[in-house]
């Protein structure tokens, strides 16, 4: 793959990605079918057209449009799908895959574990591109507005309500209600009241149709009374071509949409959309810029390369306690780490305000303001199940001990990561250092042995692949304190076989004449190797 500039539809900066199954559900079976499903759940960040010069950076996190797969031979299709998989593509979409000419593409995708979707032949590629772009915008992350921005939006909603004499809702691109009017005597219906209570626009077929109409136009859209829906006017909120949300106002005088909207109301609503776009973008810049600064400061403190004002940026208080949390999800693809970090950040922002999350060396880490590990454990009861569903991996969490802040949290990060690994070894969902102390000691011993040349020669021989049976038997023999029946039961062997293997090992390496210290170190080295092997297998 070399550099090129193919047509790409990317996700806006406000988005966290669209799950592939959600794309299929939204488009419906008449438009799209799943031909090959992937075992990995992944988020779609855009689409890109395939050509011979497409780069791995352009492929990562994207759905690849392959327009002429029937002209490619099986070897080329195999190489293409392998490169897509290695670059972290979300999947492949093509037409006529179910036909005879699509068999080779299907086989290549199946071989490399790549999702394959089939687009209906009557849907043009540019239409599909536009549909994906719209869905990506709607499924982007919700905006987190600061207090000042929220006050401005509520004031803006009241000014619109004053002109229309009806309830106003200002929504983000995910239909969350950011602000609403509270003028006495304003017209309101049950659907608006429900939306204000839940801070989200109600779902429904009628709403879907109306939202499509609003975002398909640049000006004001109007809707008459429909059953329990009062008459409404709406306008999209955009920054350039990027949809940020919409403004909806109940118009008591707007039931007859054939009568033009009063010029004053039109001006108020369109002007409000421009003001709301500015407020939302400014709030996003501030909040996300502040978040990026905090993440950068946290990464430095976790790595030990602290800047002078990092504790100030993070808002650390020297009279408060903090702990570091690490999530061990095994071999999670790099593309899913961001999604995992986002979910973790949202979770802890509710339970531990002031918490900061980041990703360092493939691990999701968080700094939590708390003096109790028990409170963190309680908050993770249901969240770990959600993480496992999100990543298709069982996630384990390690916590450091809470302490007052210092110049660096590097030791706490190292300990939390170690505890998470140990939690995976012993099958705990969440662990603190005291619960896995023995495993932590083994890890420290293993690191010390690796850093020196003090390994026993007998251990080196036993760790060779040729001695796997003897090694397993000896390890189990030591663990069961020489009880042959229990060793035989664990290894599914006859007792005489166990005794024969142990006797041969004792004779070959002189274990019977070994000093107790030598036996202890031998067992230690075998145990550490076994622990590392189990960690690698669980990845």
PDB file of C-alpha atoms in Angstrom, residues 50 68-83 100-112:
ATOM      1  CA  UNK A  50     -10.536   0.721  -2.495  1.00  0.00           C
ATOM      2  CA  UNK A  68     -15.128  -4.320  -8.993  1.00  0.00           C
ATOM      3  CA  UNK A  69     -14.378  -7.451  -6.992  1.00  0.00           C
ATOM      4  CA  UNK A  70     -15.380  -9.735  -9.864  1.00  0.00           C
ATOM      5  CA  UNK A  71     -12.405  -8.425 -11.882  1.00  0.00           C
ATOM      6  CA  UNK A  72      -9.907  -9.423  -9.177  1.00  0.00           C
ATOM      7  CA  UNK A  73      -8.417 -12.897  -9.021  1.00  0.00           C
ATOM      8  CA  UNK A  74      -8.455 -15.082  -5.875  1.00  0.00           C
ATOM      9  CA  UNK A  75      -4.795 -14.370  -5.013  1.00  0.00           C
ATOM     10  CA  UNK A  76      -5.279 -10.626  -5.241  1.00  0.00           C
ATOM     11  CA  UNK A  77      -8.489 -10.768  -3.214  1.00  0.00           C
ATOM     12  CA  UNK A  78      -6.684 -12.803  -0.555  1.00  0.00           C
ATOM     13  CA  UNK A  79      -3.821 -10.283  -0.350  1.00  0.00           C
ATOM     14  CA  UNK A  80      -6.283  -7.408  -0.290  1.00  0.00           C
ATOM     15  CA  UNK A  81      -8.339  -8.840   2.590  1.00  0.00           C
ATOM     16  CA  UNK A  82      -5.207  -9.751   4.542  1.00  0.00           C
ATOM     17  CA  UNK A  83      -3.932  -6.173   4.248  1.00  0.00           C
ATOM     18  CA  UNK A 100     -21.508 -16.587  -8.446  1.00  0.00           C
ATOM     19  CA  UNK A 101     -18.837 -13.941  -9.025  1.00  0.00           C
ATOM     20  CA  UNK A 102     -18.819 -13.030  -5.337  1.00  0.00           C
ATOM     21  CA  UNK A 103     -17.744 -16.430  -4.050  1.00  0.00           C
ATOM     22  CA  UNK A 104     -14.022 -15.621  -4.122  1.00  0.00           C
ATOM     23  CA  UNK A 105     -14.488 -12.369  -2.176  1.00  0.00           C
ATOM     24  CA  UNK A 106     -16.622 -14.210   0.389  1.00  0.00           C
ATOM     25  CA  UNK A 107     -13.946 -16.869   0.831  1.00  0.00           C
ATOM     26  CA  UNK A 108     -11.187 -14.267   1.228  1.00  0.00           C
ATOM     27  CA  UNK A 109     -13.150 -12.373   3.894  1.00  0.00           C
ATOM     28  CA  UNK A 110     -13.974 -15.591   5.758  1.00  0.00           C
ATOM     29  CA  UNK A 111     -10.334 -16.652   5.637  1.00  0.00           C
ATOM     30  CA  UNK A 112      -9.126 -13.436   7.262  1.00  0.00           C
TER      31      UNK A 112
END
